[in-house]
Structures are given as structure tokens and as C-alpha cells.
Amino acid sequence: MKVFKFGGASLKDAAGVQNVASILQQFSQEQLVIVVSAMGKTTNALEEVVAAYVKQTGQAQELYEAFKEKHYAIMRDLFEPGDEVFTVINDTFVEGEWMLEEKPSDNYDYIYDQIVCMGELVSSKIVAAYLNKVNLKTTWLDARDVVATDNTYREGWVIWEKTQANAQKIVPPLFEQGNFVITQGFIGSTSENFTTTLGREGSDYSASIFSFCLNAESMSIWKDVAGVLNADPRLFENTIKLDRLSYREAIEMTYYGASVIHPKTIKPLQNKNIPLYVKSFLNPEAAGTEISSDLEEAYPPIIVVEKNQALLHISTLDYSFVAEHHMSRLFGKAADLRIFVNMMQNTAISFTICVTNVPDRIEKFIKAVSDEFKVKTEEGLELITIRHYNQETIDNLKKGKMVLFEERIRNTMHMVVKNIPPIERREVDLAGSKAS
Ligand code: ADP
Ligand code: ASP
Ligand code: MG
């Protein structure tokens, strides 16, 4: 049994769904668990529905209608009028409508998960119906019956033992009905049967959860790029495709923000030595990238840019040293607020951390420690990580940037930078008075 994952980009319209079906035709003799994301940018659209609903702006229904219509349009391109899929999807939409009619509870994250999961639910139902239509016998599985999480809404923590037991009990019998089982990425369920999500872009992680729990032979994620490249092609030209990567290398890249694979994806695969293939859905015959057990490869410089970073310079109000007991309090607070610390450095009287800037959280952090600490923040920064760096790459990356913080550990270099603003000509007369 193998696990395949198709993300939003591969399912953005009817032609995308047809292309996915044609890829799957090549694998009709194999047992596959197929994990799919919401279509295109649906999750962003549903986030807007949630925001409008919680704020009761009166626009939630309208935005929800637009979400529905987008899917109906795709279905009209894929199915004859009167196909039973229209009833199936309509029933799913109604569940969301009921929710929007009620008064919102005050738990934003809980509401978010109950509404945003609609994207994956309808996408998987539409794709299942289409695969069956083209004679690829496919059984639909509700991922929430398998993926058990705690009740940390929007970032559910997987309860592995329960998830594995569910997967091994529920999934194998489904293959008696046909070779393909399709399910949703991104979603799970609490012990009280409320929906949770696993964090944005979490469908890669879902595929990895299924792979681990079912001891898959391999996992393949189908992307709009040739494979894993040595840098994000949206930011750099002349990127190089990496044919093979070790788990370790892939973990390092994704941990520091290479968004091609969700950071939690690799570890479960590494634990069971399951190879991961990153393939192009635009060129399915091409080899892509193989990520597998540690290889002695010579890598080119690999660059990862994580935007939206902030530096927090922390010092004690009484000017004492920032010592271990302080750090334990600071890190405890950061963990409570789910602030992700990417780098740190301490001197005798100050402690600096580089964190991903999630709205509100830094403010909450500063407030929570303000009885003991003074915190100075610098926002709008980038964290650049270079694996296997050389001087030429470093020099190129520093152009136009001011380096605020830099660190080298073995073959990894990190730098926190800000763009140097263009120097404006100052209309100031050096004799003292302003020029006209
Ligand atoms: P999905 O459709 O599965 O959600 P994503 O859009 O999340 O796929 O991931 C694919 C995108 O990741 C690519 O289009 C590319 O812009 C981006 N990306 C960032 N870093 C890299 C990298 N190192 N190699 C390849 N793609 C990268
Ligand atoms: N649909 C979810 C998102 O956009 C999960 C995913 O695509 O991986 O974040
Ligand atoms: Mg994605």
C-alpha cells in the first residue's frame, strides 16, 4: 500500500481534477490511500467566512455562497446535471449553513476548525465521485474517524496510539471494495468528535500520519514544482532540483521554513524508514525528488527564507543577569502562547530571540513577562538559512540587506536581516536651517 497526497494547487479547477485522475490511471493496479487538500485557495476563502461570522459583519452567508458556487462550477464541468454528487455535496454544504445560523461561541479556534474543514470534506467527495465516474473504484473515508487529536483547535496534537489503532482497524477492510481509498488532509477529531485542524498547510503531515500508521511502502506528494529545489522558485532564479535528499536534510530545510513540505511531515516517515517522493503533477513521468534514509550526498547551497520574523531583545528590569531561571520562565511563556523561537543568543545582561511574528502573540508575551522584563522588539525581518554555505552565496544574499544577527553551526548559517531602505536625499542644509 502506498500513500499519495494531492494539494490545493493540483485540484484548483476541473482540469486539475481530470489531471489527477489521469495520473491515478497509471496506478490503478496498486492499493493507494489518497489524501487531498481543499481545492485551490479554498482554505483562505473559508478563513474569511469564519472572520465574518465571528465578527457578525453580516457577510458570512454571502462569502459562504461564493465558496459553494466555486465548487458547483467545478462540478458542472465534471458531471452531468442530475449526478448524485450534487446531492451529496449539497448535504455537506447544509451542515456549514446550520452552523452559520447559530450565534457564535466565544472560542474562535473551535469555530474555525468546524467551518474550515468544509474545504477538505467537499474536495475529497468531489474527487471520489469523479474517480468512480472514470472507473477507478474509490472508497471515501472520513479522516476524522482515523486521526485522533487533543483539543488544541487549529493545531491539533496527534494522539498516535489511538490514531494507529483506528487506521489499522478501519482502512484495510476498505480495500476489499476497490484499490483506492480517498480521505482528507488537514483534519482530525477530538475524543468528543469535534473537528480539529492540524495547522495551515497540514495535509502533507496528514499523509505522513497515514503512511506511518499503515506502514506504507512509500509516500508521494504531488506538487506544482519539479521536486524539492535548493531555494523557493518564487524568490530566486536558476534554482536547482535536488534529486535525492536525506531525511535529516529535509527536516532541517522544512524546520526553517522551506514551505514545499509541511515541517511535521518528515519525522514519522524517518522513524519507519518510509521513502518520500516529491513529484510534479504537471510532469508526472519525471523523477522528482526522493527523500530517504541518510545519504552521503554532496549538496549545493540550500537556501531557505522565512519572512515575518521579529527579534525580541529581553533584559531584566533590575539589570541583573538573564540567568537560567529567567529563561525557564521566558520559554514557558513562549510555549504557552505557541511562539516559535527560531534562534537565540544571550549576553550578560540581555537575551535575544528571533520568533515568527504571529499577530497578537508577541504583545501577549511582552505583557505576560512585563513584571520582570523589558522587551524591545524589531519587526518586519527575514530569517535566511543557508545549508552547505559558501562565501559567494553569503555575499549574494547579503546584498541590499542589513544583517542584525548571524550564527554559523557546522554547515548551517542563519542570519536575521532587514532590507536596507533606499537612502533618500535629505533636504537639510548642513548650516542648521532646513532648505526650502
Ligand atoms: P500544495 O499544493 O501541496 O499545497 P504548496 O503550494 O504548499 O503545495 O507547495 C509548493 C510550493 O512550494 C511551490 O509552488 C514553491 O513555490 C514553494 N517552495 C518553497 N520552497 C521550495 C523549495 N525549496 N523547493 C520547491 N518548492 C518550494
Ligand atoms: N487546505 C489546508 C491549507 O490550505 C491544508 C493544506 O492545503 O495542506 O492550509
Ligand atoms: Mg499547501
mmCIF file with all atom_site columns, C-alpha atoms and ligand atoms in Angstrom, residues 5 7-9 37 200-204 223 259-260, ligand 3:
data_model
loop_
_atom_site.group_PDB
_atom_site.id
_atom_site.type_symbol
_atom_site.label_atom_id
_atom_site.label_alt_id
_atom_site.label_comp_id
_atom_site.label_asym_id
_atom_site.label_entity_id
_atom_site.label_seq_id
_atom_site.pdbx_PDB_ins_code
_atom_site.Cartn_x
_atom_site.Cartn_y
_atom_site.Cartn_z
_atom_site.occupancy
_atom_site.B_iso_or_equiv
_atom_site.pdbx_formal_charge
_atom_site.auth_seq_id
_atom_site.auth_comp_id
_atom_site.auth_asym_id
_atom_site.auth_atom_id
_atom_site.pdbx_PDB_model_num
ATOM   1  C  CA . LYS A 1 5   ? -1.149 13.347 -1.468 1.00 0.00 ? 5   LYS A CA 1
ATOM   2  C  CA . GLY A 1 7   ? -2.577 19.575 -2.570 1.00 0.00 ? 7   GLY A CA 1
ATOM   3  C  CA . GLY A 1 8   ? -4.759 22.546 -3.382 1.00 0.00 ? 8   GLY A CA 1
ATOM   4  C  CA . ALA A 1 9   ? -2.693 23.609 -6.396 1.00 0.00 ? 9   ALA A CA 1
ATOM   5  C  CA . SER A 1 37  ? -6.480 19.160 0.387  1.00 0.00 ? 37  SER A CA 1
ATOM   6  C  CA . ARG A 1 200 ? -2.135 25.549 7.879  1.00 0.00 ? 200 ARG A CA 1
ATOM   7  C  CA . GLU A 1 201 ? -0.619 23.503 5.054  1.00 0.00 ? 201 GLU A CA 1
ATOM   8  C  CA . GLY A 1 202 ? -1.090 20.421 7.225  1.00 0.00 ? 202 GLY A CA 1
ATOM   9  C  CA . SER A 1 203 ? -2.170 17.972 4.515  1.00 0.00 ? 203 SER A CA 1
ATOM   10 C  CA . ASP A 1 204 ? 1.380  16.773 3.884  1.00 0.00 ? 204 ASP A CA 1
ATOM   11 C  CA . LYS A 1 223 ? 3.311  19.465 -6.335 1.00 0.00 ? 223 LYS A CA 1
ATOM   12 C  CA . SER A 1 259 ? 7.292  25.701 2.547  1.00 0.00 ? 259 SER A CA 1
ATOM   13 C  CA . VAL A 1 260 ? 7.320  22.973 -0.096 1.00 0.00 ? 260 VAL A CA 1
HETATM 14 MG MG . MG  B 2 .   ? -0.159 23.694 0.603  1.00 0.00 ? 3   MG  B MG 1
#
